[in-house]
Structure formats: structure tokens, C-alpha cells
Amino acid sequence: MQLTLSTNKLSETTEDAAVIEQLARQLKVLGEPNRLRIVQLLREGVQCNCELVDALDMAPNLISHHLRILREAGLVEVERDAVDARWMYYSLNRAALEQLTSLFSQFFDPARIKERHPACGPQGSVTRSKEIQLLL
Amino acid sequence: MQLTLSTNKLSETTEDAAVIEQLARQLKVLGEPNRLRIVQLLREGVQCNCELVDALDMAPNLISHHLRILREAGLVEVERDAVDARWMYYSLNRAALEQLTSLFSQFFDPARIKERHPACGPQGSVTRSKEIQLLL
DNA sequence: CTGATAGATCAATGATTATTGAACTAATTG
DNA sequence: CAATTAGTTCAATAATCATTGATCTATCAG
């Protein structure tokens, strides 16, 4: 799915609710250890289901399941072998990863974290920053 | 948690099983929409629980829960107000985000995806790449 | 046509985890 | 001290989702 931003100002790029949703969806998909391992293997090049089964020691249908999730998230693509159509070849979607890494770097860029003092708390807030003590 | 790599060769940095596990753990934490929204708010600066409650329209204990998860993943830190110790101030852990974005960019870098032909499949594999047809 | 092969789909189970409401702490205020 | 306030912790519920086993679909080989 290709998302268009509701604004073209870079500073608001990562504020768009739909973008956040999409980012969360993809991160959740990648946050599953077995799927992350599949992605790691796919980085080494196109793989068929059976190769992943061998490498990960998992049931074929489970691999199938995770590949489907990855595919539905737009992160992985499938091709069918033209010579023997029983074989499926899975590969990473470069464009999707390009977009994802770009958004991720922006969203979590430490340099863009603001120093703002909280709007709530006691009036002592003004000088709080120097008095604060670490918890536990 | 600070992870040391079992190898110092850049090309193998993202191959380390422990690193993958840790990456998966953090991505899963960030893959929850409400938590991602919390992170988004924390990017605007330190926030107390109550501010997040207002901004996200969620129960305080639920915010507490998600903040704990973020904290246990090392992504968020807490401080207690020195003037009125009832207030807690949450902030993003810059060092952790630095490390995470770096690892993420490396791991999902499209440029590092190899073109390798699958080791399985029919003998026709050799010329497969040009014959392959897209599935659905 | 009959197996065998690669893999997907389906239904059921189990584990994880977000959410909710109630009770609890600790600190401040009157 | 009693009442508030900010926030956490705990137990219970509900929803999500990974895993498993069985079945199903194509496709290819004999």
C-alpha cells in the first residue's frame, strides 16, 4: 500500500496518523522473531519455502503463514518458477524497505527529540530540570 | 541492555542471533499503535503520565502499562519531579534510539540485499530469472 | 491415470498481551 | 490527621496471534 501524506512539510511527515498506523503495522510484523529471521535469510537472496524450512527448522505451513503476513505488509514478494510451477520464490520488496527505513530513521531520529519542559506539574517546574533526580 | 557483538566485521553485524532477538523485541514494543503514539508525543519533549492521558484519551493505568513496556525495552526513561514528587516525567532514551536506528538501517538496507539464485528448484533454475512470471 | 512433490489453506489449541476496573502507594494540601 | 492528587500495581477479561495437525490444490514424473 502506498501512503500519501496529508502534508508535504518534512517536519510533519511523521505526524500523520495514517503514517503512524502503517508504521506500527509493519513494525509489528517485523517484531516477530521468526519473521525477522526470515527477512534475514531473504537478505541473502531469493528463497523458496523449502529452503527456509531447512534453515529455520520450522514446519512448511508455519513458514507459509509468516510469509503471508510479510507479503500482506508489503515487505515481501512472491514469484512462481516458470519451469516447475510448484516452486515459489520469495524475495524482499526493496522499494518497501527503502520507504520503511527512511520513515523509521526520521521518526526515531534522536536529533529531532525536543527538550520541552512539561506543561503540567508544580510551579517549581521552571527550575525543575536541574533539580530532577533519577528514579531507581 | 547493551549488546556486544560476537564479531566486529560490519558485514556480520546484523547476523548475530542475540542482536536479532533484541531487535525483534524492540520492534514488537514499537509495533503497538498506542505505544508508537506515546513515542510520537515524547518526541515533542518530556511528558508526564497525565499529559499523555489527555492527549491519547486513554486510562492512566493503561498509559502506565505501555510506559513500563517502553521502559523495559530501554527506549524510555523516567524521572521524578524534585519539587512535587508525585509527578513522573517520561522521556525518550536518545542513546537507545541512536543504536536502534543505526541497526535498523543496516539490517533493512535495500542495497545489501543479494541477488542470489535459489539453491533449490528444477535444473531450469539457471535461466529462471528471465522466465519468471509474477503471481497474482 | 497414479503417485509424489511444493506449498497453501483451514480449524483448533495455546500463549501472549492489550484493556478494564479495583485496590494500593506515596506525596501534597487543608 | 483527613482528603486529594499522581501514578502504579494487581487480578480478571478479552482479543490477538503463533503454532500444530489435517486437509486441499496444483503441478510434475512415471
XYZ file of C-alpha atoms (C1' of nucleotides) in Angstrom:
332
model
C 0.000 0.000 0.000
C 1.310 3.407 -0.959
C 0.506 6.123 1.523
C 0.240 9.758 0.592
C 0.942 12.327 3.238
C -1.624 14.896 4.221
C 1.136 17.488 4.247
C 4.337 17.937 2.350
C 6.226 19.698 5.107
C 9.034 17.424 6.210
C 8.592 18.389 9.827
C 5.095 16.998 9.821
C 5.796 13.948 7.756
C 5.902 11.679 10.744
C 2.906 13.272 12.423
C 0.327 11.908 10.050
C -1.938 9.437 11.835
C -2.223 7.134 8.831
C 1.541 7.014 8.521
C 1.873 6.108 12.179
C -0.679 3.340 11.778
C 1.128 1.943 8.769
C 4.473 2.181 10.538
C 3.069 0.362 13.566
C 1.642 -2.350 11.342
C 4.957 -3.001 9.644
C 6.937 -2.871 12.876
C 4.589 -5.357 14.483
C 5.093 -7.679 11.531
C 8.871 -7.363 11.828
C 8.762 -7.662 15.607
C 8.106 -11.375 15.437
C 11.451 -13.210 15.874
C 10.759 -15.920 13.312
C 9.674 -13.379 10.727
C 12.748 -11.288 11.387
C 14.825 -14.415 10.825
C 13.025 -14.990 7.538
C 13.834 -11.446 6.472
C 17.433 -12.028 7.468
C 17.551 -15.078 5.192
C 15.815 -13.261 2.362
C 18.513 -10.597 2.512
C 20.854 -13.323 1.288
C 18.732 -13.576 -1.825
C 15.554 -15.126 -3.121
C 14.477 -18.224 -1.246
C 11.815 -20.850 -1.695
C 9.676 -22.140 1.151
C 11.705 -25.342 1.432
C 14.987 -23.512 1.921
C 13.502 -21.533 4.765
C 12.118 -24.715 6.283
C 15.600 -26.205 6.332
C 17.310 -23.084 7.595
C 14.840 -22.332 10.366
C 13.744 -25.864 11.220
C 10.107 -24.904 11.132
C 7.016 -26.529 9.641
C 6.339 -25.574 5.998
C 2.856 -24.326 6.788
C 4.210 -22.103 9.523
C 6.745 -20.619 7.117
C 3.881 -20.157 4.699
C 1.918 -18.325 7.339
C 4.719 -15.914 8.192
C 5.482 -15.294 4.536
C 1.867 -14.387 4.001
C 1.984 -11.862 6.834
C 5.171 -10.380 5.412
C 3.578 -10.254 1.986
C 0.408 -8.609 3.231
C 2.562 -5.982 4.904
C 4.128 -5.296 1.527
C 7.582 -6.292 2.695
C 7.975 -9.474 0.676
C 7.080 -10.548 -2.856
C 6.467 -13.923 -4.460
C 7.251 -15.374 -7.841
C 6.455 -18.760 -9.269
C 9.099 -20.821 -11.074
C 8.408 -20.786 -14.814
C 9.987 -24.189 -15.372
C 8.392 -26.024 -12.464
C 5.409 -24.077 -11.230
C 5.316 -25.932 -7.952
C 8.178 -23.835 -6.617
C 7.570 -20.409 -5.090
C 10.354 -17.861 -4.735
C 10.177 -15.238 -2.050
C 12.148 -12.009 -2.054
C 12.313 -8.738 -0.165
C 10.487 -5.735 -1.599
C 13.288 -3.201 -1.998
C 11.013 -0.230 -2.547
C 9.064 -1.001 0.603
C 12.238 -1.350 2.658
C 13.570 1.885 1.187
C 10.441 3.683 2.288
C 10.353 1.994 5.667
C 13.966 2.681 6.610
C 13.571 6.271 5.537
C 10.463 6.777 7.647
C 11.965 4.892 10.577
C 15.127 6.996 10.609
C 13.070 10.159 10.544
C 10.591 9.096 13.160
C 13.158 7.890 15.668
C 15.891 10.410 14.884
C 17.312 11.357 18.309
C 18.316 14.760 16.928
C 14.655 15.643 16.470
C 13.705 14.994 20.072
C 12.723 18.278 21.688
C 13.801 19.474 25.122
C 10.422 20.886 26.036
C 9.525 21.233 29.693
C 6.243 19.567 30.618
C 3.125 21.722 30.732
C 1.917 20.140 33.935
C 3.421 19.724 37.386
C 4.031 22.205 40.202
C 5.182 25.788 39.632
C 8.636 24.606 40.555
C 8.679 23.266 37.032
C 10.678 26.245 35.878
C 13.836 25.173 37.625
C 12.958 21.530 37.640
C 15.462 20.398 35.072
C 18.389 20.977 37.414
C 16.758 19.577 40.496
C 15.474 16.402 38.985
C 16.849 13.201 40.396
C 16.905 9.817 38.763
C 14.394 7.219 39.834
C 15.684 3.822 40.907
C 20.689 -3.635 27.824
C 23.903 -3.134 25.930
C 24.669 -5.899 23.493
C 28.147 -6.790 22.422
C 28.588 -8.374 19.054
C 30.223 -11.724 18.643
C 32.099 -10.316 15.651
C 33.377 -6.927 14.737
C 33.071 -7.368 10.993
C 30.449 -4.947 9.787
C 29.074 -7.410 7.301
C 28.175 -9.783 10.088
C 26.905 -7.222 12.498
C 23.315 -7.947 11.723
C 23.792 -11.701 11.623
C 24.268 -12.154 15.334
C 21.371 -14.116 16.805
C 21.300 -12.121 20.024
C 21.162 -8.878 18.069
C 18.245 -10.185 16.025
C 16.420 -11.186 19.184
C 16.965 -7.777 20.714
C 15.898 -6.043 17.508
C 12.734 -8.148 17.346
C 11.955 -7.334 20.970
C 12.230 -3.599 20.405
C 10.297 -3.685 17.141
C 7.498 -5.619 18.786
C 7.327 -2.990 21.521
C 7.181 -0.205 18.945
C 4.724 -2.124 16.773
C 1.879 -1.414 19.150
C -0.066 1.604 17.809
C -0.705 3.206 21.203
C 2.936 2.864 22.185
C 4.050 4.347 18.900
C 1.735 7.280 19.591
C 3.320 7.675 23.014
C 6.754 7.757 21.418
C 5.487 10.334 18.965
C 4.358 12.536 21.852
C 7.595 12.022 23.745
C 9.490 13.284 20.710
C 7.878 16.636 21.460
C 9.636 16.599 24.802
C 9.353 15.198 28.273
C 5.807 14.336 29.304
C 4.104 13.245 32.490
C 1.533 10.484 32.607
C -1.343 12.958 32.838
C -0.350 14.774 29.657
C -0.338 11.505 27.765
C -3.706 10.608 29.249
C -5.165 13.850 27.896
C -3.500 13.607 24.513
C -4.367 9.983 23.873
C -7.648 9.768 25.751
C -6.606 6.591 27.499
C -6.825 5.402 31.092
C -3.854 6.393 33.284
C -3.134 2.809 34.232
C -3.025 1.825 30.586
C -0.565 4.605 29.835
C 1.414 3.393 32.824
C 1.436 -0.092 31.406
C 2.711 0.957 27.989
C 5.322 3.234 29.509
C 6.591 0.330 31.547
C 6.932 -1.806 28.426
C 8.776 1.006 26.670
C 10.992 1.455 29.704
C 11.786 -2.251 29.968
C 12.771 -2.186 26.307
C 15.233 0.569 27.161
C 13.527 3.075 24.891
C 12.137 5.401 27.531
C 13.395 6.804 30.821
C 11.665 8.204 33.904
C 12.430 10.998 36.297
C 10.565 12.177 39.361
C 9.838 15.844 39.961
C 12.071 17.205 42.720
C 9.552 19.807 43.832
C 6.449 17.646 43.843
C 7.494 14.034 43.869
C 4.083 12.821 42.770
C 4.832 13.793 39.193
C 6.723 11.454 36.900
C 8.417 12.693 33.748
C 8.964 10.366 30.838
C 11.453 10.940 28.051
C 12.948 9.093 25.125
C 16.319 7.411 25.573
C 18.409 9.077 22.891
C 21.272 6.605 23.086
C 18.914 3.675 22.641
C 17.231 5.297 19.657
C 20.617 6.100 18.160
C 21.615 2.461 18.409
C 18.259 1.207 17.185
C 18.038 3.428 14.113
C 21.584 2.529 13.198
C 20.919 -1.187 13.459
C 17.599 -0.873 11.685
C 19.071 0.994 8.725
C 21.783 -1.607 8.412
C 19.536 -4.600 8.748
C 16.929 -3.429 6.262
C 19.256 -1.614 3.873
C 17.901 -2.470 0.395
C 21.386 -2.050 -1.054
C 22.578 -5.025 0.943
C 20.002 -7.421 -0.431
C 21.747 -10.043 -2.517
C 20.591 -11.270 -5.927
C 21.351 -14.895 -5.220
C 19.530 -17.581 -7.200
C 17.836 -20.171 -5.005
C 19.712 -23.398 -4.340
C 16.609 -25.492 -4.838
C 14.155 -25.873 -7.693
C 14.402 -27.561 -11.076
C 17.534 -27.516 -13.243
C 15.879 -24.794 -15.244
C 16.871 -22.606 -12.343
C 19.864 -21.338 -14.243
C 17.830 -19.285 -16.656
C 14.902 -18.911 -14.326
C 15.320 -15.246 -13.561
C 14.234 -14.209 -17.039
C 11.395 -16.666 -17.368
C 9.788 -15.970 -14.050
C 6.304 -14.605 -14.152
C 4.521 -12.697 -11.444
C 1.955 -14.426 -9.336
C -1.421 -12.693 -8.909
C -4.231 -42.070 -14.796
C -1.386 -42.738 -10.364
C 1.846 -41.156 -7.263
C 4.720 -37.910 -5.448
C 6.096 -33.071 -4.576
C 5.788 -27.985 -3.156
C 3.177 -25.448 -0.866
C -1.168 -23.172 0.690
C -5.404 -23.247 3.455
C -8.347 -24.432 7.405
C -9.774 -25.435 12.082
C -8.371 -25.952 16.692
C -5.290 -25.040 20.580
C -2.360 -22.309 23.438
C 0.235 -18.416 24.697
C 0.821 -13.690 24.784
C -0.793 -9.349 25.759
C -3.912 -5.115 25.488
C -7.539 -3.454 28.115
C -10.565 -2.663 32.200
C -11.796 -1.861 36.975
C -10.461 -2.004 41.706
C -7.275 -1.523 45.153
C -2.874 0.386 46.597
C 1.356 3.938 47.446
C 3.333 7.865 48.179
C 3.240 12.737 48.410
C 0.908 17.089 48.964
C -2.804 20.141 50.777
C -6.123 21.895 54.153
C -4.872 13.748 60.678
C -8.288 13.573 56.646
C -8.837 14.361 51.884
C -6.714 14.932 47.221
C -3.706 14.027 43.741
C -0.473 11.474 40.503
C 0.507 7.443 39.485
C 1.347 2.458 39.980
C 0.138 -2.434 40.762
C -2.939 -6.396 40.633
C -6.460 -9.588 39.082
C -9.665 -10.670 35.591
C -11.309 -10.460 30.869
C -10.929 -10.276 26.044
C -8.565 -10.148 21.838
C -4.840 -11.238 19.083
C -1.877 -14.345 17.048
C 1.817 -18.114 16.731
C 1.813 -22.874 16.421
C 0.104 -27.558 15.191
C -2.086 -31.189 12.569
C -5.035 -32.295 8.841
C -6.791 -31.400 4.518
C -6.591 -29.393 -0.049
C -4.612 -27.628 -4.665
C -1.661 -27.581 -8.306
C 1.940 -29.413 -10.785
C 5.142 -32.693 -12.418
C 7.058 -37.628 -13.148
C 6.263 -42.372 -14.466
